[in-house]
Short mmCIF file of C-alpha atoms and ligand atoms in Angstrom, two decimals:
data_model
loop_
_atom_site.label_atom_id
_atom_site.label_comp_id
_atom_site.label_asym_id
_atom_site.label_seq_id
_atom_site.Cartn_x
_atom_site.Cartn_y
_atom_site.Cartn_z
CA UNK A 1 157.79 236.30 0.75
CA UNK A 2 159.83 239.25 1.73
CA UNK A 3 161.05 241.04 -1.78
CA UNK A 4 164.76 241.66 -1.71
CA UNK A 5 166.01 245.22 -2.43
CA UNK A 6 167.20 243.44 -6.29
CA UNK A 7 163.65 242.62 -6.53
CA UNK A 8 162.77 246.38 -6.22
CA UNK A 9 165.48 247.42 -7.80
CA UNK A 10 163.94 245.63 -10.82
CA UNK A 11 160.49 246.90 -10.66
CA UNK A 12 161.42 250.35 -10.20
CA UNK A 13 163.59 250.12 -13.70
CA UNK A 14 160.40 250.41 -15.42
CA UNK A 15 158.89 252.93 -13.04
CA UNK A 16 156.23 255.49 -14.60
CA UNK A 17 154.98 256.75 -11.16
CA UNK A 18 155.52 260.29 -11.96
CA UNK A 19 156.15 263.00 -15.43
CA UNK A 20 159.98 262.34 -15.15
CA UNK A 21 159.76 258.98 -16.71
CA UNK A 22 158.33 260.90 -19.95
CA UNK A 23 160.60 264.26 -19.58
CA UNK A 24 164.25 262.34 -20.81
CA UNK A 25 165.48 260.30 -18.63
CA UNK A 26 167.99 257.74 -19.76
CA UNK A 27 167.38 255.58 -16.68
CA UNK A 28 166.08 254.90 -13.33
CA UNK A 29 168.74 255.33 -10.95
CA UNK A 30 168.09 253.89 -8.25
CA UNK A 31 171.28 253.14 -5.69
CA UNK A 32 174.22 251.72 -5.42
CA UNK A 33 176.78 249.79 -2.44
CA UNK A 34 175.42 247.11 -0.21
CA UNK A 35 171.86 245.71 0.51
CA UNK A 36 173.18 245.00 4.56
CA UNK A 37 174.98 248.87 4.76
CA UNK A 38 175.00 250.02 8.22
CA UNK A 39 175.35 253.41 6.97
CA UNK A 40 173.31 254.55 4.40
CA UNK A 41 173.84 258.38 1.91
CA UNK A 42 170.58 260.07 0.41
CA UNK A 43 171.52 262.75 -2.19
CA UNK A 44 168.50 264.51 -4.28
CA UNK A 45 168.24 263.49 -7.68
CA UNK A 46 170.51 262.22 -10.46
CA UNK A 47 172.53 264.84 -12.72
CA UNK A 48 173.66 264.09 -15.99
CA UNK A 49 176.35 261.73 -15.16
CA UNK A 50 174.17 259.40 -13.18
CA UNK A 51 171.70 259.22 -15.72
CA UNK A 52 173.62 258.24 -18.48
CA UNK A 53 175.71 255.34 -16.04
CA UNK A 54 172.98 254.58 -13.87
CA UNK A 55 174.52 254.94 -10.56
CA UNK A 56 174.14 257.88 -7.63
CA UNK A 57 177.15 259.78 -7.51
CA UNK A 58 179.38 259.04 -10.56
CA UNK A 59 180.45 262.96 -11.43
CA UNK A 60 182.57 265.23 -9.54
CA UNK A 61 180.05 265.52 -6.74
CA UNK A 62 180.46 261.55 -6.49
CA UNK A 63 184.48 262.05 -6.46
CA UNK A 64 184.29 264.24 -3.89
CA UNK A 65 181.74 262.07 -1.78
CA UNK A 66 184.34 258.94 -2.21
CA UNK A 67 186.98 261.34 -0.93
CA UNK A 68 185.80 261.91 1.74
CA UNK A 69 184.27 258.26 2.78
CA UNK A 70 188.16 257.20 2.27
CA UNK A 71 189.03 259.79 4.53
CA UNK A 72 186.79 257.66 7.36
CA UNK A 73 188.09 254.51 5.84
CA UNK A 74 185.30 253.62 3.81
CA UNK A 75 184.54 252.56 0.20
CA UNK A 76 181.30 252.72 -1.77
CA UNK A 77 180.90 249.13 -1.36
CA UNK A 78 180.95 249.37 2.62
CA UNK A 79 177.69 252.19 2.47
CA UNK A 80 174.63 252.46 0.30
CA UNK A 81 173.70 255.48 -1.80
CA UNK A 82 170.64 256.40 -2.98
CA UNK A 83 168.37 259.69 -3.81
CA UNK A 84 164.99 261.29 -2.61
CA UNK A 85 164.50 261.03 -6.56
CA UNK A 86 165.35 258.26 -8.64
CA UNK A 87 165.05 259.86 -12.31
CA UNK A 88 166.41 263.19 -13.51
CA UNK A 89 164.75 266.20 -13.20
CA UNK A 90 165.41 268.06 -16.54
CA UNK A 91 168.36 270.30 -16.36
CA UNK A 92 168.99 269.61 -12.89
CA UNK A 93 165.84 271.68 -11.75
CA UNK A 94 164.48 271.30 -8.01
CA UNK A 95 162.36 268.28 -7.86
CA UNK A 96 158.82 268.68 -7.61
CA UNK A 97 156.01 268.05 -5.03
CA UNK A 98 154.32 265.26 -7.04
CA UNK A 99 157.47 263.56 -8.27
CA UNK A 100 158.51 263.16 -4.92
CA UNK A 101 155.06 262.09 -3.65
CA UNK A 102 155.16 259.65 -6.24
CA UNK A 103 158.57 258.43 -5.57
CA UNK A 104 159.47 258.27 -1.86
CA UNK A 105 157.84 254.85 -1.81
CA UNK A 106 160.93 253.32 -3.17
CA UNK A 107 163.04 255.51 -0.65
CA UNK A 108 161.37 254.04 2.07
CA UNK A 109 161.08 250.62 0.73
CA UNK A 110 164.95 251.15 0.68
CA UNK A 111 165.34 252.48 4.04
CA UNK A 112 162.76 249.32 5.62
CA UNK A 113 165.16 246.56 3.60
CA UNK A 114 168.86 248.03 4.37
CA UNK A 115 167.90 249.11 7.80
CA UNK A 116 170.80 251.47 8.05
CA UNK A 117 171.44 252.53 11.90
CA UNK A 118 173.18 255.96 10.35
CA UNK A 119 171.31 258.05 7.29
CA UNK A 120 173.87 261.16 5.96
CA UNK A 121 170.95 263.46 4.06
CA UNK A 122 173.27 265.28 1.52
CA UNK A 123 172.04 268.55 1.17
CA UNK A 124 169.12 270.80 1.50
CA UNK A 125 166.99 268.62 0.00
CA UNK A 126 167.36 265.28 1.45
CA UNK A 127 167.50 266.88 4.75
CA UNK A 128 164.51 268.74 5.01
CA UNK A 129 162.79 265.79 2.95
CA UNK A 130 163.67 263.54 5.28
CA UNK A 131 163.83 265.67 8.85
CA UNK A 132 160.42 267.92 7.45
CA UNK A 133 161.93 271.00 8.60
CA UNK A 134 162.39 274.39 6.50
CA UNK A 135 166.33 274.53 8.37
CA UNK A 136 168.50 275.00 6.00
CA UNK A 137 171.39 272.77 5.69
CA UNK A 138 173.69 275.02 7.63
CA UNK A 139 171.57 275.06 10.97
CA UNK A 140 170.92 271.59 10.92
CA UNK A 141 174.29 270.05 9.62
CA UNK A 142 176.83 268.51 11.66
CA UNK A 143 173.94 267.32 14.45
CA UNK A 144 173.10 263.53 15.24
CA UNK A 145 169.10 263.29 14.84
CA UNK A 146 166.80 261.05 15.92
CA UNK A 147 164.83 259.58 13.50
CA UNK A 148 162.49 256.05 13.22
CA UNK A 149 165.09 254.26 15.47
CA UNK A 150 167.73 255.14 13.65
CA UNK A 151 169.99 258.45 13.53
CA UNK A 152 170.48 260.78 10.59
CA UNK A 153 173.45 263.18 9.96
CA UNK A 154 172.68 265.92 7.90
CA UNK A 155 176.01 267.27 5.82
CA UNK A 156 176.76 269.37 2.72
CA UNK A 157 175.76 268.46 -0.95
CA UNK A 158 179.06 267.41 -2.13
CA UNK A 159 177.74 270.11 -5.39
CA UNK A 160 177.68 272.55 -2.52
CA UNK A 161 180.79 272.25 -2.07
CA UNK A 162 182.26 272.16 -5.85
CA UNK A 163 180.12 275.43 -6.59
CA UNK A 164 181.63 276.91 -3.33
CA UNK A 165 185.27 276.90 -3.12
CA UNK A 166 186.13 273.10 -3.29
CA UNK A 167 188.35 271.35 -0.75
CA UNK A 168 190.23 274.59 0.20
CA UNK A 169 186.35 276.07 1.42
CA UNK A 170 185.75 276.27 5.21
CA UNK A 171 182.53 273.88 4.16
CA UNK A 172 184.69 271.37 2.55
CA UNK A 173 186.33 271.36 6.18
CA UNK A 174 182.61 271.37 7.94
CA UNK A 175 181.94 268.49 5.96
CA UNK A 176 184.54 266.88 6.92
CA UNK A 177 184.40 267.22 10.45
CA UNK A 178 180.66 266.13 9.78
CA UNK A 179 182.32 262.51 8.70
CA UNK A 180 184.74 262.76 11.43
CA UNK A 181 180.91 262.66 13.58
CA UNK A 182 179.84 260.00 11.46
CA UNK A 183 182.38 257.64 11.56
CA UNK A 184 182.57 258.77 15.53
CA UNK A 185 178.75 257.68 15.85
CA UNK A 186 179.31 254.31 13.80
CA UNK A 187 182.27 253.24 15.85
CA UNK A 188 180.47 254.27 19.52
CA UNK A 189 177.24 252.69 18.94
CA UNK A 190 176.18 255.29 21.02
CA UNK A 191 176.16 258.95 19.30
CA UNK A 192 178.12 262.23 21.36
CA UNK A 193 175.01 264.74 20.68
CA UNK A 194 171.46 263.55 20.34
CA UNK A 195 169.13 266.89 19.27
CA UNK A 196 165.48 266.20 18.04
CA UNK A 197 164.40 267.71 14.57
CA UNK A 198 163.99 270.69 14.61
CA UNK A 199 160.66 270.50 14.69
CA UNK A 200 160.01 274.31 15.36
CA UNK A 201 160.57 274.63 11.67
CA UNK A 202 157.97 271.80 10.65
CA UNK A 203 155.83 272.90 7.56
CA UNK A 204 152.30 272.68 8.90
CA UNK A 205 150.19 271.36 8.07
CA UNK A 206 152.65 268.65 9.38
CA UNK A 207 152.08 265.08 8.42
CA UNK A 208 150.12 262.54 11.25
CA UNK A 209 152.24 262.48 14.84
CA UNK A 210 152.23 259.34 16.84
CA UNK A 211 154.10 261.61 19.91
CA UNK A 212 151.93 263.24 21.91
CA UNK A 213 151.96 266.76 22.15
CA UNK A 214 154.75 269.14 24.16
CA UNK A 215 152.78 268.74 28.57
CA UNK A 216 152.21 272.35 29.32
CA UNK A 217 155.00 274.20 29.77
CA UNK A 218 157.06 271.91 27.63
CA UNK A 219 158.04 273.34 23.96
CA UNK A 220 157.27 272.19 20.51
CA UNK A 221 161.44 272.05 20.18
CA UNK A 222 161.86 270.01 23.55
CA UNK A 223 159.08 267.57 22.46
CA UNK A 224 159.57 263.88 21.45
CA UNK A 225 162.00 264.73 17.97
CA UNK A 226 160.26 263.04 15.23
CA UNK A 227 157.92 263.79 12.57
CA UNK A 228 156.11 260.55 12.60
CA UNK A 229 155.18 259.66 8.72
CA UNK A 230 151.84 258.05 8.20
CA UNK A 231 151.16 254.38 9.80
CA UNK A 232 151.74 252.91 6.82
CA UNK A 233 155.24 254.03 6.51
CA UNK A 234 156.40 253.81 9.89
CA UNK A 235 154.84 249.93 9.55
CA UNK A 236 157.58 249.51 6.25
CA UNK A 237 160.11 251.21 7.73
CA UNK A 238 160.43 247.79 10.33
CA UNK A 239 158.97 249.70 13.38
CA UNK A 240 156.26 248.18 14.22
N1 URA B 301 173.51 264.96 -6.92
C1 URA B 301 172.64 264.20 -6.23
O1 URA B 301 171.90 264.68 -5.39
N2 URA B 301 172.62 262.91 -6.49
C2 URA B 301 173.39 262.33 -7.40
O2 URA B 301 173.30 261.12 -7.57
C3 URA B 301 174.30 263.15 -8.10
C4 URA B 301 174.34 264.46 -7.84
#
């Protein structure tokens, strides 16, 4: 029987996959908004605020993310939010190799039960988690991607944004447009721009392609878009 995204909400409460469960954390946060969203948010790891409540994107960076969903005529309920992480990384540091390794299972178990048609990475991270590129978020932002039969939007860390100049910054008005895209791509079933990953960028040793490689003459940019994860994830993510 298929487990429902409660049922792994549950068993990932007690998660002790990686260090973080030992370094503090109040709680496993693990997402929030609807197990059916269409359109699904992927921040980086819970702060302080999240960890004590439990839920992705309670502080300011949360206000500012429910801003601007309201501003496409959506509410947290209508979307689901989630991180790369699911505990917090001691003072807000980066999160690291292994404690990703050791959590993007519940990610992608996420992903494979919600079966969002629209994933908005939020940030540096979740981007370049999630497209394998080294872009940074400013390259890549704003761009409908291909990715698993599905598209991603990459946008601005809502944090980005607070530590930058807040809603007066010309990000805060990138980002926006960047919703304007999403809510664009939602409504048209059919998105305006369609660019692969920027797969020029791809860390090698990159992880196992099911695309063949660029014909002759053909570049690695101009190639099939995806970074294929192994078999075993593309089989949970519902592809196969
Ligand atoms: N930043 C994130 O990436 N995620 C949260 O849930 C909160 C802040």
């Amino acid at each position: 029987m298929t487990r429902t995204l409660a049922d792994v909400a549950r068993e990932a409460s007690t998660c002790t996959r990686c260090k973080l469960s030992g370094m503090g954390r109040t709680q496993v946060v693990f997402g929030v908004g609807s197990p059916v969203a269409d359109l699904m948010f992927i921040g980086e790891a819970p702060g302080r605020n999240e960890d004590a409540q439990g839920e992705p994107f309670v502080g300011a960076a949360g206000q500012l993310l429910n801003t601007l969903l309201e501003g496409i005529g959506l509410a947290r309920d209508d979307v689901y939010i989630a991180n790369v992480l699911k505990s917090r990384p001691p003072g807000n540091r980066d999160p690291e190799p292994d404690e990703i390794e050791a959590c993007t299972p519940w990610l992608v178990e996420q992903i494979s039960l919600i079966q969002p048609r629209l994933i908005v990475t939020l940030g540096n991270f979740a981007t370049r988690y999630l497209l394998q590129t080294t872009q940074g978020i400013t390259r890549t932002r704003g761009q409908v991607y291909r990715w698993h039969d599905r598209w991603v939007i990459p946008t601005f860390h809502p944090a980005a944004i607070l530590h930058g100049g807040g809603e007066k910054s010309r990000q805060f008005q990138e980002m926006r447009e960047d919703f304007a895209l999403v809510q664009r791509t939602m409504a048209g079933g059919s998105p305006p721009v369609v660019r692969p990953a920027p797969a020029a960028d791809r860390p090698e040793p990159a992880v196992v392609r099911s695309t063949p490689a660029p014909a002759p003459g053909q570049t690695a940019r101009s190639a099939p878009p995806l970074i294929i994860p192994e078999p075993a994830v593309e089989e949970q993510l519902g592809l196969f």
